[in-house]
Structures are given as structure tokens and as C-alpha cells.
Short mmCIF file of C-alpha atoms and ligand atoms in Angstrom, two decimals:
data_model
loop_
_atom_site.label_atom_id
_atom_site.label_comp_id
_atom_site.label_asym_id
_atom_site.label_seq_id
_atom_site.Cartn_x
_atom_site.Cartn_y
_atom_site.Cartn_z
CA MET A 33 95.56 135.40 18.36
CA ARG A 34 94.74 131.94 17.58
CA ARG A 35 94.89 131.62 13.53
CA ARG A 36 91.91 130.35 11.62
CA ARG A 37 93.08 127.69 9.40
CA PHE A 38 92.52 128.81 5.73
CA LEU A 39 91.23 125.91 3.53
CA ARG A 40 91.75 125.16 0.27
CA THR A 41 90.52 122.49 -2.42
CA THR A 42 92.46 121.91 -5.07
CA ALA A 43 90.87 123.09 -8.39
CA GLY A 44 88.54 120.49 -9.31
CA ALA A 45 88.56 118.59 -6.48
CA GLY A 46 85.54 116.42 -5.65
CA LEU A 47 84.25 113.99 -3.36
CA CYS A 48 87.44 111.89 -3.10
CA ALA A 49 89.69 114.79 -2.55
CA LEU A 50 87.69 116.02 -0.05
CA ALA A 51 88.56 112.95 1.94
CA SER A 52 92.20 113.82 2.13
CA ARG A 53 91.26 117.64 2.52
CA SER A 54 93.06 118.11 5.63
CA ALA A 55 96.11 116.76 4.02
CA LEU A 56 96.23 119.49 1.75
CA ALA A 57 94.89 122.13 3.94
CA ASP A 58 97.31 125.36 3.99
CA ASP A 59 97.12 128.10 6.87
CA ALA A 60 97.20 130.70 4.23
CA GLU A 61 97.33 131.20 0.24
CA VAL A 62 99.74 133.43 -1.59
CA VAL A 63 98.80 133.97 -5.23
CA LEU A 64 101.56 135.07 -7.84
CA THR A 65 100.87 136.49 -11.63
CA PRO A 66 104.51 136.98 -12.64
CA GLY A 67 102.90 137.43 -16.40
CA GLN A 68 101.59 140.86 -14.86
CA ALA A 69 105.06 141.81 -13.64
CA GLY A 70 104.69 145.90 -13.07
CA PRO A 71 107.52 148.45 -11.96
CA THR A 72 110.91 147.98 -11.23
CA ILE A 73 111.60 148.12 -7.88
CA ASP A 74 114.45 150.57 -7.84
CA PRO A 75 117.61 149.40 -6.07
CA HIS A 76 117.49 152.69 -4.25
CA ILE A 77 114.73 151.88 -2.17
CA TYR A 78 117.69 149.97 -0.04
CA GLY A 79 119.32 153.13 0.65
CA HIS A 80 121.19 154.62 3.94
CA PHE A 81 121.48 157.25 6.13
CA ILE A 82 124.67 158.70 8.08
CA GLU A 83 124.86 161.92 9.72
CA HIS A 84 127.25 163.68 12.46
CA LEU A 85 125.29 162.71 15.59
CA GLY A 86 126.76 160.85 18.60
CA GLY A 87 128.71 157.65 17.08
CA VAL A 88 127.52 157.21 13.80
CA ILE A 89 130.59 159.11 12.24
CA TYR A 90 132.85 159.50 14.50
CA ASP A 91 133.65 155.60 15.53
CA GLY A 92 130.94 153.90 13.49
CA ILE A 93 132.37 154.73 10.53
CA TRP A 94 135.45 157.05 10.83
CA VAL A 95 138.10 155.50 13.19
CA GLY A 96 141.01 157.72 11.88
CA ARG A 97 143.92 156.82 9.71
CA GLU A 98 146.22 156.08 12.98
CA SER A 99 143.77 154.05 13.99
CA LYS A 100 144.42 150.20 15.70
CA ILE A 101 140.78 149.23 14.30
CA ALA A 102 141.08 147.99 10.71
CA ASN A 103 140.55 150.51 8.22
CA VAL A 104 140.85 152.11 4.71
CA GLY A 105 142.24 155.62 5.25
CA GLY A 106 140.44 156.04 8.39
CA ILE A 107 137.25 154.01 7.44
CA ARG A 108 136.25 151.59 9.64
CA LYS A 109 136.98 148.00 7.40
CA ARG A 110 134.44 146.12 8.44
CA PHE A 111 131.65 148.79 7.95
CA VAL A 112 133.16 149.09 4.10
CA ASP A 113 132.71 145.40 3.71
CA ASP A 114 129.54 144.65 5.19
CA MET A 115 128.03 147.65 3.18
CA LYS A 116 129.56 146.16 0.16
CA ARG A 117 128.19 142.53 0.94
CA ILE A 118 124.52 144.08 0.87
CA GLY A 119 124.90 145.89 -2.13
CA ALA A 120 124.50 149.20 -0.65
CA PRO A 121 123.27 151.75 -3.22
CA ASN A 122 123.40 155.28 -1.50
CA LEU A 123 124.48 156.77 1.31
CA ARG A 124 123.03 160.08 2.28
CA TRP A 125 125.09 162.66 4.42
CA PRO A 126 125.86 164.74 6.24
CA GLY A 127 122.27 164.76 7.89
CA GLY A 128 119.33 164.82 9.07
CA CYS A 129 119.13 168.14 11.29
CA PHE A 130 123.27 168.55 11.45
CA ALA A 131 122.60 169.45 7.34
CA ASP A 132 121.11 172.87 7.88
CA GLY A 133 124.16 173.75 10.30
CA TYR A 134 126.85 172.28 8.56
CA HIS A 135 129.12 174.73 6.30
CA TRP A 136 130.86 172.11 3.61
CA ARG A 137 134.17 174.57 3.63
CA ASP A 138 134.70 173.44 7.34
CA GLY A 139 135.62 169.89 6.02
CA ILE A 140 138.18 170.48 3.45
CA GLY A 141 141.70 171.08 3.55
CA ALA A 142 144.54 169.67 5.51
CA ALA A 143 142.87 167.93 8.24
CA SER A 144 145.12 169.60 10.90
CA GLY A 145 143.81 172.80 9.70
CA ARG A 146 139.86 172.01 9.64
CA PRO A 147 137.98 174.28 12.43
CA ARG A 148 136.43 172.73 15.41
CA THR A 149 132.52 173.92 15.20
CA TYR A 150 129.22 173.48 16.76
CA ASN A 151 127.20 170.44 16.18
CA TYR A 152 123.49 170.88 16.11
CA TRP A 153 123.29 167.74 18.31
CA GLU A 154 125.43 169.07 21.32
CA HIS A 155 121.92 169.99 22.92
CA ARG A 156 121.07 166.21 23.42
CA MET A 157 124.17 165.32 24.91
CA PRO A 158 124.36 164.42 28.34
CA GLU A 159 126.13 166.82 30.88
CA GLY A 160 129.88 166.76 30.38
CA VAL A 161 129.46 165.00 26.89
CA ARG A 162 130.41 167.27 24.49
CA ALA A 163 129.42 167.09 20.53
CA THR A 164 131.84 169.55 19.04
CA GLU A 165 132.51 168.66 15.32
CA THR A 166 136.07 167.85 14.52
CA ASN A 167 135.07 168.19 10.46
CA GLN A 168 137.70 165.32 10.25
CA PHE A 169 135.34 163.88 8.01
CA GLY A 170 134.46 166.25 5.25
CA ILE A 171 133.26 165.50 1.44
CA HIS A 172 136.25 163.74 0.41
CA GLU A 173 136.29 161.50 3.20
CA PHE A 174 132.46 160.95 2.00
CA MET A 175 133.10 160.30 -1.45
CA ARG A 176 135.90 158.16 -0.74
CA LEU A 177 133.43 156.05 1.68
CA CYS A 178 130.96 155.95 -1.12
CA ARG A 179 133.47 154.78 -3.71
CA LEU A 180 134.93 152.15 -1.17
CA VAL A 181 131.43 150.94 -0.61
CA GLY A 182 130.01 151.25 -4.47
CA ALA A 183 127.32 153.32 -3.22
CA GLU A 184 125.83 156.67 -4.97
CA PRO A 185 126.38 159.85 -2.65
CA TYR A 186 123.33 161.60 -1.96
CA VAL A 187 124.13 164.91 -0.15
CA ALA A 188 121.77 167.28 1.84
CA ALA A 189 122.71 170.88 1.37
CA ASN A 190 121.99 173.55 4.01
CA VAL A 191 119.01 175.68 3.55
CA GLY A 192 118.41 176.35 7.37
CA SER A 193 121.29 178.54 7.80
CA GLY A 194 123.07 178.60 4.33
CA SER A 195 122.50 180.57 1.16
CA PRO A 196 121.78 179.51 -2.28
CA LYS A 197 125.85 180.40 -3.18
CA GLU A 198 126.57 178.17 -0.54
CA PHE A 199 124.88 175.44 -2.11
CA HIS A 200 125.87 176.57 -5.28
CA ASP A 201 129.67 176.46 -4.85
CA TRP A 202 129.34 173.02 -3.06
CA VAL A 203 127.59 171.86 -6.09
CA SER A 204 130.85 173.12 -8.04
CA TYR A 205 133.34 171.92 -6.03
CA CYS A 206 131.89 168.35 -6.45
CA ASN A 207 131.10 168.36 -10.10
CA ALA A 208 132.82 170.82 -11.94
CA PRO A 209 135.47 169.07 -14.51
CA ALA A 210 139.03 169.45 -13.46
CA GLY A 211 140.67 172.74 -14.91
CA THR A 212 137.54 174.54 -15.48
CA LEU A 213 136.10 176.38 -12.13
CA ALA A 214 138.75 177.65 -9.38
CA LEU A 215 136.88 175.23 -7.01
CA ALA A 216 137.72 172.60 -9.78
CA ASP A 217 141.33 173.71 -8.79
CA GLU A 218 140.64 173.66 -5.27
CA ARG A 219 139.27 169.91 -5.26
CA GLY A 220 142.02 168.84 -7.03
CA LYS A 221 144.65 170.49 -4.44
CA ASN A 222 142.71 168.67 -1.92
CA GLY A 223 143.26 165.37 -3.29
CA ASP A 224 140.57 164.85 -5.95
CA PRO A 225 141.32 166.36 -9.24
CA GLU A 226 138.76 164.35 -10.81
CA PRO A 227 134.69 165.75 -10.07
CA PHE A 228 132.72 163.67 -7.44
CA GLY A 229 129.60 163.70 -10.14
CA VAL A 230 127.20 164.31 -7.47
CA LYS A 231 123.85 163.78 -8.84
CA TYR A 232 121.30 163.55 -5.70
CA TRP A 233 121.05 167.05 -3.87
CA GLY A 234 118.58 167.29 -0.90
CA VAL A 235 117.63 171.03 -0.75
CA GLY A 236 117.62 171.29 3.23
CA ASN A 237 116.01 168.96 5.44
CA GLU A 238 113.10 168.66 7.73
CA SER A 239 112.44 172.50 6.74
CA TRP A 240 109.50 172.56 9.03
CA GLY A 241 111.43 172.00 11.85
CA CYS A 242 115.34 171.69 12.63
CA GLY A 243 116.01 172.94 8.93
CA GLY A 244 114.17 176.59 9.24
CA ASN A 245 110.79 175.96 11.05
CA MET A 246 109.21 177.18 7.91
CA SER A 247 105.94 176.27 6.75
CA GLY A 248 105.11 174.84 3.39
CA GLY A 249 104.53 177.77 1.47
CA GLU A 250 107.65 179.30 2.56
CA TYR A 251 109.92 176.59 2.03
CA ALA A 252 108.16 176.20 -1.89
CA THR A 253 109.83 179.76 -2.04
CA GLU A 254 113.25 179.08 -0.76
CA TYR A 255 113.59 176.07 -2.58
CA ARG A 256 112.44 178.04 -5.94
CA LYS A 257 115.41 180.42 -5.06
CA TYR A 258 117.87 177.33 -4.10
CA ILE A 259 117.45 175.63 -7.49
CA ALA A 260 116.92 178.37 -9.77
CA GLN A 261 120.70 178.91 -10.90
CA VAL A 262 122.25 175.46 -9.87
CA PRO A 263 125.52 174.42 -11.58
CA THR A 264 124.48 171.47 -14.02
CA TYR A 265 127.44 169.59 -14.88
CA VAL A 266 125.58 166.70 -14.15
CA ARG A 267 122.02 166.83 -14.19
CA PRO A 268 121.14 167.55 -10.67
CA TYR A 269 118.04 165.18 -8.98
CA PHE A 270 116.48 167.66 -6.55
CA VAL A 271 115.09 166.50 -3.36
CA ALA A 272 112.55 168.89 -1.57
CA THR A 273 111.89 168.61 1.59
CA GLY A 274 108.42 166.54 2.30
CA PRO A 275 106.40 165.84 5.41
CA ARG A 276 106.51 164.83 9.09
CA GLY A 277 104.72 161.31 8.21
CA HIS A 278 104.68 160.22 11.66
CA SER A 279 102.66 163.21 12.72
CA ALA A 280 98.98 162.95 13.97
CA ASP A 281 97.63 164.23 11.07
CA GLY A 282 99.96 162.52 8.71
CA ASP A 283 101.10 166.14 7.67
CA VAL A 284 99.34 166.55 5.04
CA GLY A 285 99.20 170.35 5.41
CA TRP A 286 102.91 170.74 4.33
CA THR A 287 102.15 169.02 1.07
CA GLU A 288 99.46 170.87 0.33
CA GLY A 289 101.12 174.04 1.01
CA PHE A 290 104.53 173.01 -0.32
CA PHE A 291 102.65 172.00 -3.67
CA ALA A 292 100.58 174.90 -3.54
CA GLY A 293 103.46 177.06 -3.48
CA LEU A 294 105.18 176.25 -6.69
CA GLN A 295 101.72 177.07 -8.81
CA ASN A 296 101.65 179.53 -10.72
CA VAL A 297 105.58 180.69 -10.60
CA ARG A 298 107.01 182.44 -13.73
CA GLY A 299 109.90 181.68 -15.07
CA LEU A 300 111.68 178.33 -16.36
CA GLY A 301 109.73 175.91 -14.42
CA VAL A 302 110.42 174.29 -10.78
CA ARG A 303 111.20 170.83 -10.81
CA VAL A 304 110.77 168.55 -7.64
CA ASP A 305 112.64 164.98 -8.85
CA GLY A 306 112.13 163.55 -5.48
CA PHE A 307 109.87 164.63 -2.32
CA ALA A 308 111.12 163.63 1.03
CA LEU A 309 108.83 162.01 3.33
CA HIS A 310 110.02 161.09 6.47
CA TYR A 311 108.36 158.46 8.87
CA TYR A 312 109.57 157.40 12.22
CA THR A 313 107.84 154.58 13.79
CA ASP A 314 107.72 156.79 17.07
CA PHE A 315 107.74 155.43 20.36
CA ARG A 316 109.30 158.40 21.97
CA GLN A 317 106.42 159.06 24.02
CA THR A 318 105.74 155.79 25.62
CA ALA A 319 107.34 153.39 27.75
CA GLU A 320 108.52 151.13 24.96
CA ASP A 321 112.32 150.90 24.50
CA GLY A 322 114.50 148.78 22.10
CA ALA A 323 115.46 145.86 24.47
CA ARG A 324 112.77 145.04 27.00
CA PHE A 325 108.89 144.53 25.84
CA ASP A 326 106.07 142.34 25.93
CA ALA A 327 103.83 141.00 23.50
CA ARG A 328 101.88 144.10 23.63
CA GLY A 329 105.06 146.27 22.55
CA TRP A 330 106.01 143.58 19.59
CA TYR A 331 102.48 144.17 18.11
CA ALA A 332 102.28 147.89 18.40
CA VAL A 333 105.40 148.69 16.76
CA LEU A 334 104.56 146.23 13.89
CA HIS A 335 100.88 147.57 13.29
CA LYS A 336 102.48 151.08 13.57
CA GLY A 337 105.16 150.58 11.22
CA LEU A 338 102.82 149.26 8.57
CA HIS A 339 100.66 152.52 9.03
CA ILE A 340 103.45 154.30 6.45
CA GLU A 341 101.45 152.67 3.90
CA LYS A 342 98.28 154.95 4.21
CA VAL A 343 101.00 158.26 4.91
CA ILE A 344 102.37 157.23 1.17
CA GLU A 345 99.14 156.85 0.21
CA ASP A 346 97.81 160.29 1.58
CA HIS A 347 100.46 162.27 0.16
CA TRP A 348 100.58 160.55 -3.20
CA ARG A 349 96.94 161.59 -3.40
CA ILE A 350 97.87 165.18 -2.63
CA MET A 351 100.59 165.27 -4.93
CA GLY A 352 98.69 163.84 -8.04
CA ARG A 353 96.42 167.09 -7.72
CA TYR A 354 99.19 169.33 -8.63
CA ASP A 355 101.40 166.88 -10.74
CA LYS A 356 98.87 164.90 -12.74
CA GLU A 357 101.79 162.85 -14.27
CA HIS A 358 103.14 161.95 -10.96
CA LYS A 359 106.62 163.46 -12.13
CA THR A 360 107.65 163.74 -8.62
CA ARG A 361 108.07 160.49 -6.74
CA PHE A 362 109.25 159.84 -2.81
CA VAL A 363 112.60 159.78 -1.47
CA ILE A 364 111.95 158.48 2.09
CA ASP A 365 114.91 159.52 3.42
CA GLU A 366 114.72 159.01 6.88
CA TRP A 367 112.52 155.76 8.24
CA GLY A 368 112.88 153.34 11.27
CA ASN A 369 111.87 152.68 14.68
CA TRP A 370 112.69 155.07 17.41
CA TYR A 371 112.13 154.17 21.05
CA ARG A 372 112.40 156.49 24.31
CA GLY A 373 115.98 156.64 25.55
CA GLY A 374 117.53 154.03 28.09
CA THR A 375 119.38 151.22 25.92
CA GLU A 376 122.38 153.66 24.24
CA LEU A 377 125.88 152.24 23.57
CA GLY A 378 127.13 154.49 25.68
CA PRO A 379 127.07 158.10 26.94
CA ALA A 380 128.17 159.64 23.48
CA TYR A 381 126.12 157.68 21.42
CA ILE A 382 123.12 159.39 21.56
CA LEU A 383 120.05 157.90 20.04
CA SER A 384 121.43 154.94 19.39
CA GLN A 385 119.25 151.84 20.94
CA ALA A 386 119.07 148.16 20.86
CA MET A 387 117.53 146.38 17.65
CA THR A 388 116.29 143.14 18.54
CA LEU A 389 114.46 140.40 16.22
CA ARG A 390 111.06 142.94 16.63
CA ASP A 391 112.74 145.59 14.36
CA ALA A 392 113.69 142.83 11.77
CA LEU A 393 110.31 142.23 11.09
CA HIS A 394 109.75 145.79 11.25
CA THR A 395 112.00 146.24 8.36
CA ALA A 396 110.84 143.76 6.32
CA ILE A 397 107.21 144.43 6.35
CA THR A 398 108.65 147.89 5.54
CA PHE A 399 110.53 147.06 2.20
CA ASP A 400 107.29 145.15 1.56
CA VAL A 401 105.63 148.20 1.95
CA PHE A 402 107.89 150.03 -0.60
CA ASN A 403 108.06 146.90 -2.85
CA ARG A 404 104.43 147.39 -3.68
CA HIS A 405 104.51 151.05 -4.41
CA ALA A 406 107.82 151.00 -6.50
CA ASP A 407 106.09 152.77 -8.65
CA LYS A 408 106.25 155.96 -6.23
CA ILE A 409 109.17 154.95 -4.71
CA ALA A 410 112.24 156.40 -5.98
CA MET A 411 114.64 155.79 -2.87
CA ALA A 412 114.44 155.33 0.71
CA ASN A 413 117.18 155.38 3.38
CA VAL A 414 117.01 154.03 6.57
CA ALA A 415 117.53 156.37 9.67
CA GLN A 416 120.54 155.48 10.59
CA THR A 417 122.81 152.91 9.13
CA VAL A 418 125.26 152.58 12.26
CA ASN A 419 124.95 153.50 16.05
CA CYS A 420 121.97 155.24 15.96
CA LEU A 421 118.28 154.59 15.50
CA HIS A 422 117.15 151.62 13.14
CA SER A 423 120.87 150.31 12.74
CA LEU A 424 122.34 147.77 10.98
CA PHE A 425 125.31 147.60 12.56
CA ALA A 426 126.53 148.49 16.00
CA ALA A 427 130.45 149.53 16.45
CA VAL A 428 132.01 150.90 19.62
CA GLY A 429 136.03 150.84 19.46
CA ASP A 430 137.43 147.85 18.24
CA LYS A 431 133.87 145.87 18.78
CA TYR A 432 131.47 145.58 16.34
CA ALA A 433 128.23 143.63 15.43
CA ARG A 434 125.66 143.43 12.96
CA THR A 435 122.10 143.62 14.09
CA PRO A 436 119.18 141.65 13.36
CA VAL A 437 118.53 144.58 11.02
CA TYR A 438 121.32 144.03 8.83
CA HIS A 439 120.08 140.60 7.92
CA VAL A 440 116.85 141.78 6.61
CA PHE A 441 118.61 144.24 4.01
CA ASP A 442 120.70 141.03 2.84
CA MET A 443 117.76 139.15 2.62
CA TYR A 444 115.87 141.24 0.37
CA ARG A 445 118.78 142.03 -1.91
CA PRO A 446 117.17 140.01 -4.66
CA HIS A 447 114.22 142.27 -4.72
CA MET A 448 116.70 145.20 -5.95
CA GLY A 449 116.37 145.93 -9.55
CA GLY A 450 113.33 143.28 -9.89
CA HIS A 451 109.96 143.67 -11.29
CA LEU A 452 106.98 144.00 -8.92
CA VAL A 453 105.08 141.00 -9.38
CA PRO A 454 101.37 141.14 -8.00
CA MET A 455 100.65 139.35 -5.01
CA ARG A 456 97.74 138.20 -3.52
CA VAL A 457 97.87 136.76 0.09
CA GLN A 458 94.93 134.78 1.46
CA ALA A 459 95.11 134.42 5.41
CA ALA A 460 93.32 135.12 8.27
CA ASP A 461 93.85 138.29 10.15
CA LEU A 462 95.44 138.05 13.46
CA THR A 463 93.50 139.88 16.43
CA VAL A 464 96.41 141.41 18.48
CA PRO A 465 97.24 143.29 22.07
CA LEU A 466 98.86 146.93 21.40
CA LEU A 467 99.93 149.14 23.93
CA GLY A 468 96.33 150.06 24.45
CA GLY A 469 93.62 148.31 23.10
CA SER A 470 94.16 145.36 20.15
CA ALA A 471 94.00 145.71 16.65
CA LYS A 472 94.06 143.65 13.44
CA LEU A 473 97.05 142.57 11.90
CA PRO A 474 97.51 140.98 8.61
CA GLY A 475 98.43 137.39 9.60
CA VAL A 476 101.14 137.15 6.66
CA SER A 477 102.53 139.98 4.95
CA GLY A 478 104.79 140.19 1.93
CA SER A 479 105.57 140.83 -1.41
CA ALA A 480 107.33 139.46 -4.78
CA SER A 481 109.45 140.47 -7.68
CA ILE A 482 110.82 138.55 -10.73
CA LYS A 483 114.32 139.39 -12.39
CA ASP A 484 115.86 137.10 -14.92
CA ARG A 485 113.06 134.06 -14.68
CA ARG A 486 113.85 134.26 -10.77
CA LEU A 487 110.85 135.03 -8.48
CA ALA A 488 111.77 136.70 -5.38
CA VAL A 489 109.36 136.37 -2.59
CA SER A 490 109.39 137.98 1.01
CA LEU A 491 107.10 136.74 3.51
CA THR A 492 106.51 137.82 7.51
CA ASN A 493 104.47 135.96 9.97
CA PRO A 494 104.26 138.40 12.82
CA SER A 495 102.57 135.70 15.07
CA LEU A 496 104.24 135.21 18.68
CA GLU A 497 102.74 131.75 18.92
CA ASP A 498 101.70 130.23 15.91
CA ALA A 499 103.16 128.60 12.65
CA VAL A 500 101.81 129.24 9.32
CA SER A 501 102.13 126.37 6.58
CA LEU A 502 101.64 128.28 3.35
CA VAL A 503 101.57 127.62 -0.68
CA VAL A 504 102.56 129.59 -3.33
CA ARG A 505 101.02 129.47 -6.10
CA LEU A 506 101.64 130.84 -9.86
CA GLU A 507 98.67 132.34 -11.99
CA GLY A 508 98.53 132.31 -15.56
CA GLY A 509 100.58 129.79 -16.27
CA GLY A 510 104.16 128.42 -15.51
CA ALA A 511 105.97 126.13 -13.23
CA VAL A 512 108.37 126.28 -10.13
CA ALA A 513 111.45 124.16 -11.17
CA GLU A 514 113.33 124.89 -8.18
CA GLY A 515 112.78 126.88 -4.55
CA LYS A 516 115.24 127.46 -1.98
CA GLY A 517 114.25 129.42 0.83
CA THR A 518 116.29 131.50 3.97
CA VAL A 519 114.67 132.37 7.29
CA LEU A 520 115.17 134.62 10.44
CA THR A 521 113.59 134.17 13.79
CA HIS A 522 114.40 133.07 17.07
CA ALA A 523 112.80 132.01 20.20
CA GLU A 524 112.82 134.55 22.04
CA MET A 525 111.14 138.04 20.35
CA THR A 526 113.76 139.96 22.20
CA ALA A 527 116.27 138.26 20.66
CA ALA A 528 119.69 140.30 19.46
CA ASN A 529 123.19 140.26 18.40
CA THR A 530 125.42 141.52 20.73
CA PHE A 531 129.21 141.95 20.87
CA ASP A 532 129.65 138.99 23.03
CA ALA A 533 127.01 136.88 21.06
CA PRO A 534 127.61 138.54 17.37
CA ASP A 535 125.42 135.68 15.61
CA ALA A 536 122.54 135.12 18.37
CA VAL A 537 119.77 136.40 15.27
CA ALA A 538 121.23 135.32 12.11
CA PRO A 539 119.34 133.34 8.95
CA THR A 540 118.86 129.29 8.25
CA ALA A 541 117.62 127.38 5.38
CA LEU A 542 113.95 127.06 4.88
CA PRO A 543 113.38 124.14 3.53
CA VAL A 544 110.98 124.82 0.46
CA ARG A 545 108.76 122.01 -1.25
CA VAL A 546 107.69 122.70 -5.09
CA SER A 547 105.22 120.80 -6.91
CA GLY A 548 104.01 122.04 -10.49
CA ASP A 549 102.87 125.48 -10.08
CA ALA A 550 103.04 125.63 -6.68
CA ALA A 551 105.79 125.91 -3.78
CA ARG A 552 105.06 125.35 -0.02
CA VAL A 553 106.91 126.25 3.25
CA THR A 554 106.04 126.50 6.66
CA LEU A 555 106.72 129.88 8.28
CA PRO A 556 107.86 129.50 11.74
CA PRO A 557 106.49 132.06 14.61
CA ARG A 558 108.12 135.79 14.78
CA ALA A 559 109.43 135.03 11.24
CA VAL A 560 110.86 136.87 7.94
CA ALA A 561 111.22 134.48 5.41
CA CYS A 562 112.98 134.88 1.68
CA LEU A 563 112.11 131.98 -1.02
CA ASP A 564 113.94 132.18 -4.29
CA LEU A 565 111.91 130.24 -6.69
CA ARG A 566 113.29 129.51 -10.24
CA LEU A 567 110.75 129.06 -12.80
CA ALA A 568 110.66 126.55 -15.14
O1 AHR B 56 117.49 160.47 12.36
C1 AHR B 56 117.51 161.20 13.41
C2 AHR B 56 116.54 162.78 13.44
O2 AHR B 56 115.52 162.36 12.84
C3 AHR B 56 117.40 163.36 12.06
O3 AHR B 56 118.86 164.27 11.92
C4 AHR B 56 116.10 164.41 11.53
O4 AHR B 56 116.27 164.49 10.39
C5 AHR B 56 115.27 163.58 12.00
O5 AHR B 56 114.13 164.59 13.13
#
């Protein structure tokens, strides 16, 4: 896994310069062309997902109004504060698989009068542990959470066991102006006279599985019915169910079937704003868990994580055959690592798992892929924000910790709303061991964006052994006036934040040496770094 040194002589260097070449040598060079900045990186790419599943809503977010745990009207205060701190742009709710069994009326009205209902995740609970849905967290509580955080709501509607009417009524309940419909009056009586203004609507979830076991063509028919008469108090942004991107074949058949099913339909025209690709870096069928792994497990997760780029490109190509102008963009509303069980926070906290430095680097390379495809991606939502798979937070009773993944969300904030800057990386690939066999992994991966003459440059060094000395160079003129850096790393690849040691993995300052059109840093092994370069 040793790095080959990437040697570079400065432009015009002659024999004299060659004498001091080793002093100038860098392991890697990153060339940026800010003059050719491209599409805006939608802040919604840094979005979230919360579901009525295990300990996500109940305990993770909703602690109840009478709780001793610091809360704002029943919502965990530390969760609100941290989500605000990272500028969480959106929240997808109520599922996931739960969404296609959820009937929104169960979650409104006096809390004491709400019914106890079946939760889809009941079948996954361990013996003796129930998942009965108490409906204490419904649309009003969700909207309060969104307002507290400053996040845009993204509501997944029930297609699997609902009806177009139930969907349309929910849209009216959320969006009809006060004093218009009876549903608006009802909303007012339940505490919110002003409309919620929900724009993002998921038309079902995973309709190829828990959302209805449909084929792409069958779902296209349902989709058309669901959107035909939607009330338009707010111009809705419809998100159609997309493929199971982590399937062996990438599930390209779903995308073909769905878009083909929308063709040649008479009527007013069928709009698909977002197409919900799901991609889990899926290790459920292996012995890999979230906490204990070796070098093979480290590299296997990063290698499989990077595969999302091919999945995006493959489906984009298919979509382009039906939608030449690419009006439909991706909403990658579930992504993250999924290990086999064994590291849950407790029996009721199903699907929760340990998050380590490995997951932080996976988050970074995923965000770099998303940034590099900013033209294709309208939104993405990590699965899921708290007490679940790829979580930023663990919260059990009064215990609370930010995982290493949280810090990457924080470090990548400057990319939100920036313009993508073309980046060329020259670094030798690493040959790395996987769970079976070996593969090549980019020696350095990253992305760059520009906002207000400040360059945000994110860089990951996946090597477990070697540091990388790296030069970032501007192409096409311009100079770097000032540079600052932050790095997230740890001596142990399995390092994690626990309730007892919540800051074991935390970012520190990274020295940046600036000179003319270049900035130099040394990336430690196992590290993600973000540079803030102010242009002269
Ligand atoms: O995020 C956990 C589950 O994974 C979601 O409920 C479902 O949509 C997906 O299969």
C-alpha cells in the first residue's frame, strides 16, 4: 500500500531547480480552475432523514414535554441545537418503510386521544420488545422541529396502503390558507392556523419493496394517479420512488420501467421533479460490523462507498433517454453504511450501529461525489440522522454524543450553495485489500467550490499508513491570499465517540502554507481535511 511519490518540477524549472527537486516534491497535486466554476451545490445535498424506527423519533428526537431531558416542547434540545449548528437544510419524515403504513390523521389532535397503531418495524424488534406507534410525534410536532432547526420539511406520503384522497387531504391540511378549507380550520384548531407550506412531497418510498412490491411500470401508473389532482396552494415538488441502487445490477430495470411507464400518456403532462435513488453501502450479508474491523474492512467500506458514483452515472444516462433536458434530478433520499447487527445502542434501538472514523471518511468521499455531480443532484438525505444506520448523533435518555459523521457535516458546510470548481487530482492510486481480493482506490479524493472569492477544498486520504504532502494549485491565474485548514483523524481506525468520551474523534486545525498560486498541506493518514482558501 506504499504510496508512489508524485514528483513535480515547477514550470520552467531547469537544471538548477532539479538539484532541489526533492525539496519541491509533493506526493500529490490538486489543480483547481476557479475561473471555470460550474453548477451550484444545492445546500439540500446536505440533508437529513428521520423515521419512526427503533430509537430515531422516540428518544432520539421526541423526549416528551414532561421529560427531565432538556427539551423544547418535547423535542430534545441538544438535537435542535446541533442541527442548527450544521445548518441542516431539510428533514425527510416519517419514513422510510414506515411511511407507506402511516395514516397522517393518527398523528393529529389532542396527544392523549391519539390511537396506538401498528408500526412496520414491529417485525424487526427483538422478542419481548414492542414497537407500537404512540403517534405522539405527528405532523404538527414535525413542523415545529423543522421550524426550530430552520429546515425545509420533506414529507413522504403513503402510496403502499394509502389512497390519492388521503394524500391530497394531507397536502390540503398542510398547505391550505387559514379560513379556506375545513381541513385548514381543523389544522388551526390543532394549534397551527398558518399553513405549513410543505413543498417537497415523496410519492411513496421504495415502492419496489416495503412501499407496495410494485414493478417500475406499475408504480408509474400509481404515481400518475397520485399527482393528477394534488392541491397546489404551494407548487409541489414531487419526488418519485427511484431504484435500489445497491442491488447487484444497480436496479437499472426500475428506472427503465418507471420512465417508460410515463411515456405516451394522454393528459396534462406528468411531472417528476425528483427521482429518489437509494444507495446503501451494504454489508448486511457479511461479518462486518460497525465497531470491530481490520484494514480489509476499512478499505472495503470506502471502496464500496465510492461505487455510488457509477450508480448515479448509470441511472442519469437512462433518465436522459426519456428526459432529454434532464428536468428530473436525483433526490438521493437514503444513503449511508449498513453493517450487520451487533452494535446497537440497546434492544429497542434497532438498526442503530457504531459509527467510527471509517464512517467519517465514507461520508466525506460520498459528499465529494455528490458535489462533483451537483448538476444532477437536487437533494440528498443521510439515513438516518440519529440512533440509526449512518447517524450523526447517538441519544439514549440523558446520554448524548455526536458521532465522527457529525463533524464531516460540519466541516463540509462551506460547500453548501457554493459553485463547483473543477478539480484535477494527480496522486498515485493505492492498491488495497478488500474483504475478498484487492482493488485500487484513489490515493486522494476530494471536491472544491467557490463562494464570495473563498475556495472550499475538501480532501480525503484513505491510507491507513502514509501521510500525503499535497499542493493545491490554481490554474488560470489568481493567487491565494490566506489559507486555513481543519482535519479529522485519529491514531486508531476504529476510533469512535462514546457517551463517556464524546470528543475522542474531533476536528483540529491543519496548517496551510500559502505562496502565490499554491497552498500546501500534509494530510495525515486516515484523514479528511477541509481547506478555506481566500483568493487575493
Ligand atoms: O433506513 C432504513 C430503511 O431502509 C428505510 O425505512 C427503507 O426505506 C430502507 O430500506
